[in-house]
Amino acid sequence: MKLTNLAASALLVLLASCSKQETTLLKFDRSLAIVVKPAEGDGVPVSGATAATFLAAKTWVLFEQFNSYSSGTPSVVFKYNRSSNSTVANLQSQLNFTQSGTLSQTGTYTVKNAAGTTVVDQGTWSLTTTSGLHVVSMTSTTIANLKHTFDLQVVDSYNLTVYDEISNSYSVFYSSTNVPGNNSTSTTAAMLTAGGWKYKNYYENYLTVPCTLAYRENRISPVTALPASSSKFGFYYRFAADGTYTQITGTTTSVYTYGVWTLTDNNTKLHLQNTTVPSTPEVIYNIALLTDQTPRRFEFSDASNGNLYSEMINNSGIY
C-alpha cells in the first residue's frame, strides 16, 4: 500500500527512518538522479554492494526527521533530545539490517523501540541502483501489505540519511555508537576551540509543534538562504583558546567580525562580545549540544528567544 503521511506510516517511516567519512560518502539529488557533492565532507560514491554493507554494519538511531522536505517550509517532526517533538515522532526506533550473504544487496530488517528492548516490526529488504541512485525497498512480514521505499542520501560508518519520496520526508540517523553527544569526553572549551564551525540547520520557531526548518545546508529543492534573524549568529565561526573569536556574518569569506568569548553558568551559556564594533550588544547562547566525536556538532539557542535555534557542524575548508 502507499504511505501518504507520517501518521499512517509511523512505524516504517521512523524505522527506515550525518556525518563525515572522508573516503566513502554518498549524496544524491533525486530530481536529477546524479551524484552531487556530499553535505559534509568530500567523499566519493560507493557501489550498491558497499552501500548495502554499510547499511548492515550498524544499529541506526533516528536523530532528525523533516516532513514536506521539498516544499518551501519543511516541518520538523523529530529532533533528538528536543522537548517539543510531536507525539507520532516519539515512536523513535532502532533499525537493523542484515545481509543474506557477503556483499549481498538483500536481507532482513528488524525495528525495535527506542530502548532496543522490543521488536515492533521486521521484514525483508533489497537495494537497487539506477543512474547512480541507491533505492532501498522494505516489505514488512509483521504488518500485512505494508511496504516502504526510500532513497539513500548518505550512508557511511557514522550516518544514514534517507529520503522518502512518497511521504516527502527526510530522515537522519546516526549509528548507535556515534549519536552526537553520547561519547564526548573533552571540556566545553576544548570542544568549542577544536576547529571551525559552519551552519547546518537553522530554526525560527524551535519550541513549537510542528517546528519549521528555515535553513539546511545543501538543501537542493528549494534552495533557501539563512534568514535575517540568523545574522547576529554568523555563518562561520572559529573560537580560539585565548578567548577570542572570528565570525563571518555572511556566506562569503569577506565579512569578518572579531570579538571575545566567555562561558558562564557551568559552561551552559556562551557569551560573545563584538570588538570590531564595541557598541554592539553582547550575544548570549544557550548551549544545547556540543560534541568532540565524529561528527562534531554545536547546537545552541538564542538566550533571549529560545525559538531561534542553530545547528553547526565541523568546518575545515573555509578558514
Coordinates of N, CA and C in Angstrom, one line a residue, residues 193-296:
T193 N 36.8 25.0 20.8 CA 38.0 25.5 20.1 C 38.7 24.5 19.2
A194 N 38.1 23.3 19.1 CA 38.8 22.2 18.4 C 38.9 22.4 16.9
G195 N 38.1 23.4 16.3 CA 38.1 23.6 14.9 C 37.0 24.6 14.5
G196 N 37.0 24.9 13.2 CA 36.0 25.9 12.8 C 34.6 25.3 12.8
W197 N 33.5 26.2 12.7 CA 32.1 25.7 12.7 C 31.4 26.4 11.5
K198 N 30.4 25.8 10.9 CA 29.6 26.4 9.9 C 28.2 25.9 10.1
Y199 N 27.2 26.7 9.6 CA 25.8 26.3 9.8 C 25.4 25.1 9.0
K200 N 24.6 24.2 9.7 CA 24.0 23.1 9.1 C 22.5 23.3 9.0
N201 N 21.8 23.5 10.1 CA 20.4 23.8 10.2 C 20.1 25.0 11.0
Y202 N 19.0 25.7 10.7 CA 18.5 26.8 11.4 C 17.0 26.8 11.5
Y203 N 16.5 27.1 12.7 CA 15.0 27.1 13.0 C 14.6 28.4 13.6
E204 N 13.4 28.9 13.2 CA 12.9 30.1 13.8 C 11.8 29.9 14.8
N205 N 11.2 28.8 14.9 CA 10.2 28.5 15.9 C 10.4 27.1 16.5
Y206 N 11.6 27.0 17.1 CA 12.0 25.7 17.5 C 11.2 25.0 18.6
L207 N 10.5 25.8 19.4 CA 9.8 25.3 20.6 C 8.3 25.0 20.2
T208 N 7.9 25.2 19.0 CA 6.5 24.9 18.6 C 6.4 23.5 18.0
V209 N 5.2 23.1 17.8 CA 4.9 21.8 17.1 C 3.8 22.0 16.1
P210 N 4.1 21.8 14.8 CA 5.5 21.4 14.3 C 6.4 22.6 14.2
C211 N 7.7 22.3 14.3 CA 8.7 23.3 14.1 C 9.1 23.4 12.6
T212 N 9.4 24.6 12.2 CA 9.7 24.9 10.8 C 11.2 24.9 10.6
L213 N 11.7 24.2 9.6 CA 13.1 24.3 9.2 C 13.3 25.5 8.3
A214 N 14.0 26.5 8.8 CA 14.2 27.7 8.0 C 15.4 27.6 7.0
Y215 N 16.4 26.8 7.4 CA 17.5 26.6 6.5 C 18.2 25.3 6.8
R216 N 18.7 24.6 5.7 CA 19.5 23.4 5.8 C 20.6 23.5 4.7
E217 N 21.8 23.3 5.1 CA 22.9 23.3 4.2 C 22.7 22.3 3.1
N218 N 23.0 22.8 1.8 CA 22.9 21.9 0.7 C 21.5 21.4 0.3
R219 N 20.5 21.9 0.9 CA 19.1 21.5 0.5 C 18.9 22.0 -0.9
I220 N 18.6 21.1 -1.8 CA 18.6 21.4 -3.2 C 17.3 22.0 -3.7
S221 N 16.2 21.4 -3.2 CA 14.9 21.8 -3.7 C 13.9 22.1 -2.6
P222 N 13.5 23.4 -2.4 CA 14.0 24.6 -3.0 C 15.3 25.0 -2.2
V223 N 16.1 25.8 -2.8 CA 17.3 26.3 -2.2 C 16.9 27.5 -1.3
T224 N 17.3 27.5 -0.1 CA 16.9 28.6 0.8 C 18.2 29.2 1.4
A225 N 18.2 30.5 1.7 CA 19.3 31.2 2.3 C 19.0 31.4 3.8
L226 N 20.0 31.6 4.6 CA 19.8 31.9 6.0 C 18.9 33.1 6.2
P227 N 17.9 33.0 7.0 CA 17.0 34.2 7.2 C 17.7 35.3 8.0
A228 N 17.1 36.5 7.9 CA 17.6 37.7 8.5 C 17.8 37.5 10.0
S229 N 17.0 36.7 10.7 CA 17.1 36.5 12.1 C 18.3 35.8 12.6
S230 N 19.0 35.2 11.6 CA 20.3 34.5 12.0 C 21.5 35.4 11.8
S231 N 21.3 36.6 11.4 CA 22.5 37.4 11.0 C 23.5 37.7 12.2
K232 N 23.0 37.8 13.4 CA 23.8 38.0 14.5 C 24.7 36.8 14.9
F233 N 24.3 35.6 14.4 CA 25.0 34.4 14.8 C 26.2 34.2 14.0
G234 N 26.2 34.7 12.7 CA 27.4 34.4 11.9 C 27.3 33.1 11.2
F235 N 27.7 33.0 9.9 CA 27.6 31.8 9.2 C 28.7 30.8 9.5
Y236 N 29.9 31.4 9.7 CA 31.1 30.6 10.1 C 31.7 31.2 11.4
Y237 N 32.2 30.3 12.2 CA 32.9 30.7 13.5 C 34.2 30.0 13.6
R238 N 35.2 30.6 14.3 CA 36.3 29.9 14.8 C 36.6 30.5 16.2
F239 N 36.6 29.7 17.2 CA 36.9 30.1 18.6 C 38.3 29.7 18.9
A240 N 39.1 30.7 19.5 CA 40.5 30.4 19.8 C 40.6 30.2 21.3
A241 N 41.6 29.5 21.7 CA 41.8 29.1 23.1 C 42.2 30.3 24.0
D242 N 42.6 31.4 23.3 CA 42.9 32.6 24.1 C 41.7 33.5 24.4
G243 N 40.5 33.0 24.1 CA 39.3 33.7 24.4 C 38.8 34.7 23.4
T244 N 39.4 34.6 22.2 CA 38.9 35.5 21.1 C 38.2 34.6 20.0
Y245 N 37.4 35.2 19.2 CA 36.7 34.5 18.1 C 36.7 35.3 16.8
T246 N 36.6 34.6 15.7 CA 36.4 35.2 14.4 C 35.1 34.7 13.9
Q247 N 34.3 35.7 13.4 CA 32.9 35.4 12.8 C 32.8 35.9 11.4
I248 N 32.3 35.1 10.5 CA 31.9 35.5 9.2 C 30.4 35.7 9.1
T249 N 29.9 36.9 8.9 CA 28.5 37.1 9.0 C 27.6 36.8 7.8
G250 N 28.3 36.4 6.7 CA 27.5 36.0 5.5 C 28.0 34.7 5.0
T251 N 27.6 34.4 3.8 CA 28.1 33.1 3.2 C 29.3 33.3 2.4
T252 N 30.0 34.4 2.5 CA 31.3 34.6 1.8 C 32.3 34.7 2.9
T253 N 33.6 34.8 2.5 CA 34.7 34.9 3.5 C 35.2 36.3 3.5
S254 N 34.4 37.3 3.1 CA 34.9 38.6 3.0 C 34.5 39.5 4.1
V255 N 33.5 39.1 4.9 CA 32.9 40.0 6.0 C 33.3 39.3 7.3
Y256 N 34.3 39.9 8.0 CA 34.8 39.3 9.2 C 34.4 40.2 10.4
T257 N 34.1 39.6 11.5 CA 33.9 40.3 12.8 C 34.8 39.6 13.8
Y258 N 35.3 40.4 14.7 CA 36.2 39.8 15.8 C 35.6 40.1 17.1
G259 N 36.0 39.3 18.1 CA 35.4 39.5 19.5 C 36.1 38.6 20.5
V260 N 35.5 38.6 21.7 CA 35.9 37.8 22.8 C 34.7 36.9 23.2
W261 N 35.1 35.7 23.7 CA 34.0 34.8 24.1 C 34.3 34.3 25.6
T262 N 33.3 34.1 26.3 CA 33.4 33.5 27.7 C 32.3 32.5 27.9
L263 N 32.5 31.6 28.8 CA 31.5 30.6 29.2 C 31.1 30.9 30.7
T264 N 29.7 30.8 30.9 CA 29.2 31.0 32.3 C 28.2 29.9 32.6
D265 N 27.6 30.0 33.8 CA 26.5 29.1 34.2 C 26.9 27.6 34.0
N266 N 28.1 27.3 34.6 CA 28.5 25.9 34.5 C 28.7 25.5 33.0
N267 N 29.2 26.4 32.2 CA 29.6 26.1 30.8 C 28.3 25.8 30.0
T268 N 27.2 26.3 30.4 CA 26.0 26.1 29.6 C 25.6 27.4 28.8
K269 N 26.2 28.5 29.0 CA 26.0 29.7 28.3 C 27.3 30.3 27.7
L270 N 27.2 30.6 26.4 CA 28.3 31.2 25.7 C 28.0 32.7 25.4
H271 N 28.9 33.5 25.9 CA 28.8 35.0 25.7 C 29.8 35.5 24.6
L272 N 29.3 36.3 23.6 CA 30.1 36.8 22.6 C 30.0 38.3 22.6
Q273 N 31.2 39.0 22.7 CA 31.2 40.5 22.6 C 32.0 40.9 21.4
N274 N 31.3 41.6 20.5 CA 32.0 42.1 19.3 C 33.0 43.2 19.7
T275 N 34.2 43.0 19.3 CA 35.3 44.0 19.5 C 35.5 44.8 18.2
T276 N 35.1 44.4 17.1 CA 35.2 45.1 15.8 C 34.3 46.4 15.9
V277 N 33.1 46.2 16.4 CA 32.2 47.3 16.7 C 31.8 47.2 18.2
P278 N 32.6 47.8 19.1 CA 32.4 47.6 20.5 C 31.0 47.9 21.1
S279 N 30.3 48.8 20.4 CA 28.9 49.2 20.8 C 27.9 48.1 20.6
T280 N 28.3 47.1 19.8 CA 27.3 46.0 19.5 C 26.9 45.3 20.8
P281 N 25.6 45.1 21.0 CA 25.2 44.4 22.3 C 25.8 43.0 22.3
E282 N 26.1 42.5 23.5 CA 26.6 41.2 23.8 C 25.5 40.2 23.3
V283 N 26.0 39.1 22.7 CA 25.1 38.0 22.3 C 25.3 36.8 23.2
I284 N 24.3 36.2 23.7 CA 24.4 35.1 24.6 C 23.6 33.9 24.0
Y285 N 24.3 32.7 24.0 CA 23.7 31.5 23.5 C 23.5 30.5 24.7
N286 N 22.4 29.8 24.6 CA 22.3 28.6 25.5 C 22.8 27.4 24.8
I287 N 23.8 26.8 25.2 CA 24.4 25.6 24.6 C 23.6 24.4 24.8
A288 N 23.1 23.8 23.7 CA 22.2 22.6 23.8 C 23.0 21.3 23.6
L289 N 24.0 21.4 22.7 CA 24.8 20.2 22.3 C 26.1 20.6 21.8
L290 N 27.1 20.0 22.3 CA 28.5 20.3 21.9 C 29.3 19.0 22.0
T291 N 29.8 18.5 20.9 CA 30.5 17.2 20.9 C 31.8 17.2 20.2
D292 N 32.7 16.4 20.7 CA 34.0 16.3 20.2 C 34.2 15.0 19.3
Q293 N 33.2 14.2 19.2 CA 33.3 13.0 18.5 C 33.0 13.2 17.0
T294 N 33.3 12.2 16.2 CA 32.9 12.4 14.7 C 31.5 11.9 14.6
P295 N 30.6 12.8 14.0 CA 30.9 14.1 13.5 C 30.7 15.2 14.6
R296 N 31.6 16.2 14.6 CA 31.5 17.3 15.6 C 30.2 18.1 15.3

